Tab-separated table of C-alpha atoms (C1' of nucleotides) in Angstrom:
chain	number	residue	atom	x	y	z
A	1410	MET	CA	103.959	125.905	72.686
A	1411	ILE	CA	102.004	126.996	69.627
A	1412	GLN	CA	99.594	124.102	69.515
A	1413	THR	CA	96.037	125.302	69.171
A	1414	ARG	CA	94.092	122.816	67.097
A	1415	MET	CA	91.313	120.953	68.802
A	1416	THR	CA	91.846	117.628	67.140
A	1417	LYS	CA	89.583	114.670	67.688
A	1418	GLN	CA	92.311	113.046	69.797
A	1419	ARG	CA	92.742	116.047	72.055
A	1420	ALA	CA	89.018	116.441	72.573
A	1421	VAL	CA	88.578	112.781	73.481
A	1422	ILE	CA	91.488	112.815	75.926
A	1423	LEU	CA	90.229	115.951	77.638
A	1424	ASP	CA	86.722	114.574	77.810
A	1425	ALA	CA	87.939	111.312	79.301
A	1426	LEU	CA	89.884	113.128	81.997
A	1427	ARG	CA	86.944	115.305	82.904
A	1428	HIS	CA	84.573	112.404	83.344
A	1429	VAL	CA	86.701	110.499	85.768
A	1430	THR	CA	88.027	111.089	89.274
A	1431	SER	CA	90.669	108.380	89.215
A	1432	HIS	CA	93.746	110.499	88.407
A	1433	PRO	CA	94.840	108.121	85.659
A	1434	THR	CA	98.359	107.519	84.434
A	1435	ALA	CA	99.236	108.129	80.792
A	1436	ASP	CA	98.736	104.507	79.860
A	1437	GLU	CA	95.414	104.423	81.683
A	1438	VAL	CA	94.312	107.429	79.658
A	1439	TYR	CA	95.539	105.583	76.596
A	1440	SER	CA	93.308	102.589	77.226
A	1441	MET	CA	90.379	104.816	78.193
A	1442	VAL	CA	90.436	106.671	74.898
A	1443	ARG	CA	91.084	103.625	72.751
A	1444	ASN	CA	87.441	102.738	73.088
A	1445	LYS	CA	86.611	105.790	71.015
A	1446	LEU	CA	89.793	106.079	68.972
A	1447	PRO	CA	91.209	102.585	68.471
A	1448	HIS	CA	94.177	103.810	66.426
A	1449	ILE	CA	95.404	106.591	68.684
A	1450	SER	CA	99.032	106.215	69.645
A	1451	LEU	CA	100.550	106.388	73.085
A	1452	GLY	CA	102.868	109.117	71.835
A	1453	THR	CA	99.882	111.258	70.946
A	1454	VAL	CA	98.424	110.701	74.393
A	1455	TYR	CA	101.673	111.862	75.976
A	1456	ARG	CA	101.940	114.861	73.691
A	1457	ASN	CA	98.415	115.959	74.474
A	1458	LEU	CA	98.754	115.417	78.201
A	1459	GLU	CA	101.898	117.505	78.080
A	1460	TYR	CA	100.195	120.243	76.115
A	1461	LEU	CA	97.019	120.264	78.188
A	1462	SER	CA	98.874	120.371	81.478
A	1463	SER	CA	101.368	123.017	80.524
A	1464	SER	CA	98.593	125.193	79.132
A	1465	GLY	CA	96.747	124.906	82.437
A	1466	THR	CA	93.784	122.879	81.203
A	1467	ILE	CA	94.542	119.832	83.329
A	1468	ARG	CA	96.789	119.153	86.291
A	1469	ARG	CA	99.811	116.926	86.269
A	1470	LEU	CA	100.640	115.089	89.487
A	1471	GLU	CA	104.267	114.237	89.415
A	1472	ARG	CA	106.166	112.194	91.889
A	1473	ALA	CA	109.569	110.886	91.050
A	1474	GLY	CA	109.934	107.154	91.091
A	1475	GLN	CA	106.340	106.647	90.121
A	1476	GLN	CA	104.350	107.341	87.040
A	1477	MET	CA	102.853	110.716	86.357
A	1478	ARG	CA	99.127	110.992	86.906
A	1479	PHE	CA	96.694	113.481	85.444
A	1480	ASP	CA	93.669	115.246	86.845
A	1481	GLY	CA	90.951	116.939	84.820
A	1482	ASN	CA	89.521	118.688	87.860
A	1483	MET	CA	90.932	122.204	88.085
A	1484	ALA	CA	88.964	123.212	91.194
A	1485	PRO	CA	91.382	123.902	94.045
A	1486	HIS	CA	91.905	120.692	95.967
A	1487	GLN	CA	94.684	118.487	97.273
A	1488	HIS	CA	95.550	114.825	96.990
A	1489	ILE	CA	96.216	111.805	99.122
A	1490	ARG	CA	98.291	108.957	97.804
A	1491	CYS	CA	98.026	105.362	98.943
A	1492	GLN	CA	101.319	104.068	100.232
A	1493	GLY	CA	100.448	100.595	99.022
A	1494	CYS	CA	99.171	100.924	95.467
A	1495	GLY	CA	99.794	104.545	94.474
A	1496	MET	CA	96.096	105.284	94.079
A	1497	VAL	CA	95.285	108.986	94.420
A	1498	GLY	CA	92.219	110.431	96.124
A	1499	ASP	CA	90.938	113.987	96.394
A	1500	ILE	CA	91.031	116.183	99.477
A	1501	PHE	CA	88.269	118.733	99.401
A	1502	PRO	CA	88.301	121.368	100.701
A	1503	PRO	CA	92.064	121.889	100.692
A	1504	VAL	CA	93.793	122.406	104.017
A	1505	GLU	CA	95.819	125.578	104.403
A	1506	LEU	CA	98.921	126.692	106.198
A	1507	PRO	CA	98.348	129.589	108.615
A	1508	ALA	CA	98.157	132.774	106.584
A	1509	CYS	CA	101.248	134.275	108.199
A	1510	THR	CA	103.479	131.303	107.408
A	1511	LYS	CA	106.809	132.271	105.906
A	1512	PRO	CA	109.181	129.401	105.293
A	1513	ASN	CA	112.836	129.990	105.972
A	1514	ALA	CA	114.273	129.232	102.554
A	1515	PRO	CA	117.635	130.937	102.114
A	1516	GLY	CA	118.728	131.147	98.498
A	1517	PHE	CA	115.244	130.769	97.086
A	1518	ASP	CA	112.279	132.877	96.122
A	1519	VAL	CA	109.265	130.943	97.366
A	1520	LEU	CA	106.476	130.621	94.829
A	1521	SER	CA	104.015	128.118	96.250
A	1522	VAL	CA	103.424	125.250	98.626
A	1523	ASP	CA	102.603	121.757	97.569
A	1524	ILE	CA	100.715	119.796	100.212
A	1525	GLU	CA	100.027	116.132	99.656
A	1526	PHE	CA	98.821	113.519	102.102
A	1527	VAL	CA	100.020	109.973	102.448
A	1528	GLY	CA	97.672	107.246	103.553
A	1529	VAL	CA	96.385	103.752	102.949
A	1530	CYS	CA	93.326	103.034	100.846
A	1531	HIS	CA	90.754	100.576	102.082
A	1532	ALA	CA	91.692	97.898	99.572
A	1533	CYS	CA	95.315	97.965	100.726
A	1534	GLN	CA	94.282	97.904	104.390
A	1535	GLU	CA	92.490	94.622	103.870
A	1536	LYS	CA	95.459	93.081	102.131
A	1537	ARG	CA	97.586	93.794	105.181
A	1538	GLN	CA	95.505	92.014	107.727
B	715	MET	CA	115.135	93.180	103.823
B	716	ILE	CA	117.777	91.075	105.576
B	717	GLN	CA	120.796	93.160	104.590
B	718	THR	CA	122.954	93.976	107.582
B	719	ARG	CA	126.566	94.037	106.513
B	720	MET	CA	128.398	97.315	106.696
B	721	THR	CA	130.394	96.957	103.543
B	722	LYS	CA	132.961	99.485	102.458
B	723	GLN	CA	130.591	100.652	99.731
B	724	ARG	CA	127.698	101.209	102.090
B	725	ALA	CA	129.860	103.079	104.584
B	726	VAL	CA	131.266	105.382	101.925
B	727	ILE	CA	127.849	106.136	100.461
B	728	LEU	CA	126.398	106.933	103.865
B	729	ASP	CA	129.371	109.075	104.761
B	730	ALA	CA	129.114	110.990	101.504
B	731	LEU	CA	125.433	111.711	102.057
B	732	ARG	CA	126.035	112.919	105.584
B	733	HIS	CA	128.730	115.372	104.598
B	734	VAL	CA	126.715	117.168	102.010
B	735	THR	CA	123.565	119.269	101.970
B	736	SER	CA	122.954	119.094	98.251
B	737	HIS	CA	120.300	116.316	98.153
B	738	PRO	CA	122.139	114.477	95.402
B	739	THR	CA	120.602	112.199	92.802
B	740	ALA	CA	121.767	108.592	92.538
B	741	ASP	CA	124.246	109.383	89.797
B	742	GLU	CA	125.582	112.345	91.764
B	743	VAL	CA	126.165	110.016	94.709
B	744	TYR	CA	127.845	107.660	92.265
B	745	SER	CA	130.351	110.248	91.151
B	746	MET	CA	130.888	111.473	94.719
B	747	VAL	CA	131.893	108.037	95.961
B	748	ARG	CA	133.995	107.137	92.958
B	749	ASN	CA	136.741	109.296	94.345
B	750	LYS	CA	137.148	106.811	97.160
B	751	LEU	CA	135.926	103.655	95.435
B	752	PRO	CA	136.761	103.921	91.738
B	753	HIS	CA	135.315	100.508	90.908
B	754	ILE	CA	131.943	100.838	92.604
B	755	SER	CA	129.032	100.227	90.280
B	756	LEU	CA	125.950	102.350	89.798
B	757	GLY	CA	123.824	99.302	90.609
B	758	THR	CA	125.473	99.040	94.013
B	759	VAL	CA	124.783	102.710	94.640
B	760	TYR	CA	121.119	102.215	93.828
B	761	ARG	CA	120.888	99.068	95.978
B	762	ASN	CA	122.425	100.814	98.952
B	763	LEU	CA	120.346	103.957	98.588
B	764	GLU	CA	117.277	101.736	98.482
B	765	TYR	CA	118.377	99.816	101.549
B	766	LEU	CA	119.423	102.870	103.530
B	767	SER	CA	116.224	104.755	102.796
B	768	SER	CA	113.834	101.915	103.474
B	769	SER	CA	115.620	101.156	106.731
B	770	GLY	CA	115.195	104.776	107.785
B	771	THR	CA	118.863	105.763	107.744
B	772	ILE	CA	118.493	108.339	104.984
B	773	ARG	CA	115.559	110.081	103.355
B	774	ARG	CA	114.414	109.598	99.806
B	775	LEU	CA	112.829	112.636	98.176
B	776	GLU	CA	110.460	111.560	95.503
B	777	ARG	CA	108.449	114.360	94.079
B	778	ALA	CA	108.144	116.438	91.026
B	779	GLY	CA	108.574	114.000	88.191
B	780	GLN	CA	112.300	114.245	88.261
B	781	GLN	CA	115.003	111.965	89.469
B	782	MET	CA	114.954	110.694	93.002
B	783	ARG	CA	117.153	112.611	95.387
B	784	PHE	CA	118.584	111.521	98.705
B	785	ASP	CA	119.138	113.323	101.972
B	786	GLY	CA	121.423	112.174	104.774
B	787	ASN	CA	119.942	114.659	107.223
B	788	MET	CA	117.271	112.938	109.297
B	789	ALA	CA	116.463	115.975	111.457
B	790	PRO	CA	112.865	117.051	110.824
B	791	HIS	CA	112.831	119.581	108.038
B	792	GLN	CA	111.157	120.276	104.729
B	793	HIS	CA	112.333	121.048	101.235
B	794	ILE	CA	112.004	123.621	98.522
B	795	ARG	CA	112.566	122.707	94.919
B	796	CYS	CA	113.710	125.094	92.212
B	797	GLN	CA	111.270	125.190	89.341
B	798	GLY	CA	114.095	125.862	86.943
B	799	CYS	CA	116.848	123.392	87.710
B	800	GLY	CA	115.380	120.967	90.231
B	801	MET	CA	117.832	121.969	92.939
B	802	VAL	CA	116.561	121.214	96.438
B	803	GLY	CA	117.076	123.396	99.505
B	804	ASP	CA	116.244	122.842	103.156
B	805	ILE	CA	113.451	124.532	105.092
B	806	PHE	CA	114.284	124.711	108.752
B	807	PRO	CA	112.357	124.782	110.976
B	808	PRO	CA	109.518	122.961	109.246
B	809	VAL	CA	106.198	124.760	108.892
B	810	GLU	CA	103.181	122.999	110.335
B	811	LEU	CA	99.506	122.713	109.588
B	812	PRO	CA	97.248	123.874	112.428
B	813	ALA	CA	97.158	121.097	115.030
B	814	CYS	CA	93.448	120.502	114.597
B	815	THR	CA	93.670	119.957	110.829
B	816	LYS	CA	91.805	116.897	109.665
B	817	PRO	CA	91.762	116.425	105.929
B	818	ASN	CA	88.574	115.129	104.364
B	819	ALA	CA	89.880	111.988	102.702
B	820	PRO	CA	87.057	109.533	102.160
B	821	GLY	CA	88.288	106.012	101.457
B	822	PHE	CA	91.680	106.555	103.038
B	823	ASP	CA	93.361	106.293	106.399
B	824	VAL	CA	95.584	109.362	106.600
B	825	LEU	CA	99.110	108.633	107.762
B	826	SER	CA	101.092	111.818	107.204
B	827	VAL	CA	101.377	115.081	105.341
B	828	ASP	CA	104.061	115.874	102.861
B	829	ILE	CA	104.718	119.602	102.531
B	830	GLU	CA	107.123	120.812	99.910
B	831	PHE	CA	107.727	124.299	98.618
B	832	VAL	CA	108.285	125.382	95.056
B	833	GLY	CA	110.506	128.319	94.245
B	834	VAL	CA	113.279	129.680	92.099
B	835	CYS	CA	116.907	129.549	93.124
B	836	HIS	CA	119.094	132.600	92.671
B	837	ALA	CA	121.050	131.111	89.791
B	838	CYS	CA	117.858	130.476	87.829
B	839	GLN	CA	116.528	133.959	88.619
B	840	GLU	CA	119.529	135.519	86.958
B	841	LYS	CA	119.143	133.367	83.873
B	842	ARG	CA	115.609	134.659	83.417
B	843	GLN	CA	116.423	138.324	83.280
C	90	DA	C1'	132.055	78.686	105.848
C	91	DT	C1'	127.899	80.968	104.825
C	92	DG	C1'	124.986	83.838	102.511
C	93	DC	C1'	124.815	88.766	102.015
C	94	DC	C1'	126.851	91.892	98.751
C	95	DT	C1'	129.328	93.437	94.709
C	96	DG	C1'	130.521	94.481	89.696
C	97	DC	C1'	129.043	94.060	85.279
C	98	DA	C1'	125.845	94.185	81.903
C	99	DA	C1'	121.405	93.487	80.255
C	100	DA	C1'	116.732	94.340	80.712
C	101	DG	C1'	112.646	97.079	82.232
C	102	DC	C1'	109.685	100.839	82.491
C	103	DC	C1'	108.057	105.162	81.450
C	104	DT	C1'	108.489	108.955	78.485
C	105	DT	C1'	110.203	111.521	74.556
C	106	DT	C1'	111.274	112.130	69.728
C	107	DG	C1'	112.186	111.689	64.425
C	108	DC	C1'	109.888	111.216	60.367
C	109	DA	C1'	106.559	110.777	56.879
C	110	DT	C1'	101.753	111.535	56.494
C	111	DC	C1'	97.516	113.656	57.551
C	112	DT	C1'	94.124	117.361	58.831
C	113	DG	C1'	92.038	121.451	61.197
C	114	DC	C1'	91.636	126.124	60.332
D	709	DG	C1'	97.510	125.309	51.561
D	710	DC	C1'	100.223	125.071	55.451
D	711	DA	C1'	101.709	124.620	59.969
D	712	DG	C1'	100.254	121.989	63.643
D	713	DA	C1'	99.141	117.159	64.898
D	714	DT	C1'	99.214	112.195	64.310
D	715	DG	C1'	100.889	107.191	64.058
D	716	DC	C1'	104.535	104.335	64.255
D	717	DA	C1'	108.625	102.913	65.964
D	718	DA	C1'	112.968	103.777	67.747
D	719	DA	C1'	115.631	105.978	71.130
D	720	DG	C1'	116.406	108.003	75.732
D	721	DG	C1'	116.887	108.395	80.754
D	722	DC	C1'	116.542	106.466	85.078
D	723	DT	C1'	116.198	102.353	87.797
D	724	DT	C1'	116.112	97.433	88.617
D	725	DT	C1'	117.813	92.777	88.198
D	726	DG	C1'	120.361	88.170	86.949
D	727	DC	C1'	124.454	86.040	87.617
D	728	DA	C1'	128.926	84.532	89.060
D	729	DG	C1'	132.366	85.673	92.138
D	730	DG	C1'	133.829	88.183	96.599
D	731	DC	C1'	133.849	89.452	101.354
D	732	DA	C1'	131.925	90.606	106.133
D	733	DT	C1'	130.696	88.166	110.067
DNA sequence: ATGCCTGCAAAGCCTTTGCATCTGC
DNA sequence: GCAGATGCAAAGGCTTTGCAGGCAT
């Protein structure tokens, strides 16, 4: 990617993500930034989220079957996802596998581990009672 | 869900998943079973995969912003996903977090951990050279 | 015989993309 | 000025769903 220009749209999107801990979806980012940029398009939001995440400025949380979510916090941490509503919370500090862990993965070169927790948020717990 | 009938379609889908270690996507399952049931519809495949996974007969792998994949192997194991092509391999035995691990997840009741590895499969390694 | 299940096709949802225009550098 | 970026809208890919008929129990 050759994109380098800090346009108004990109700056506002990045700023919005950094001032929030809610791990918003693309359309949530879209409505967040429309307060400041009423004419921004959803396509632009997607293009910037794609650029920012693949350049390592933000994190993309991707789970198939659900929407992608984005995180402006680059400090090392993990996530927990609510089984009921999909809401994502932060786990800090991150938990680690024992240092000596070597997964048995024939046919692959292991690059990294991805640890995510599954839980129920308080709002969804109340709904269940 | 009230579905209980072992239809020909459901039996063939389940059988196909159990005789394969490739973690196929829904459309891969579709083409696998069309050998035996040429007139099966993709909708039926999706409905059965949904039923079988939510009844705990098969596993649904939903991670990484790609298509859902399905796994007929219910023995405890983990997965590694190729960064390049999305292929999924098995990790056996599963690696574990230290028994005393308690993630700091304010606002959530933790239910489980989801550990997945990221790597590169041999085919994709050769492409990169 | 009943109502769960299927095939077909259309719709839904999220995301990507083509194109003309605009703008940061 | 020019290539990168935008807005708009259409298209794309995967998944779900409505409906009428079919089949397992």
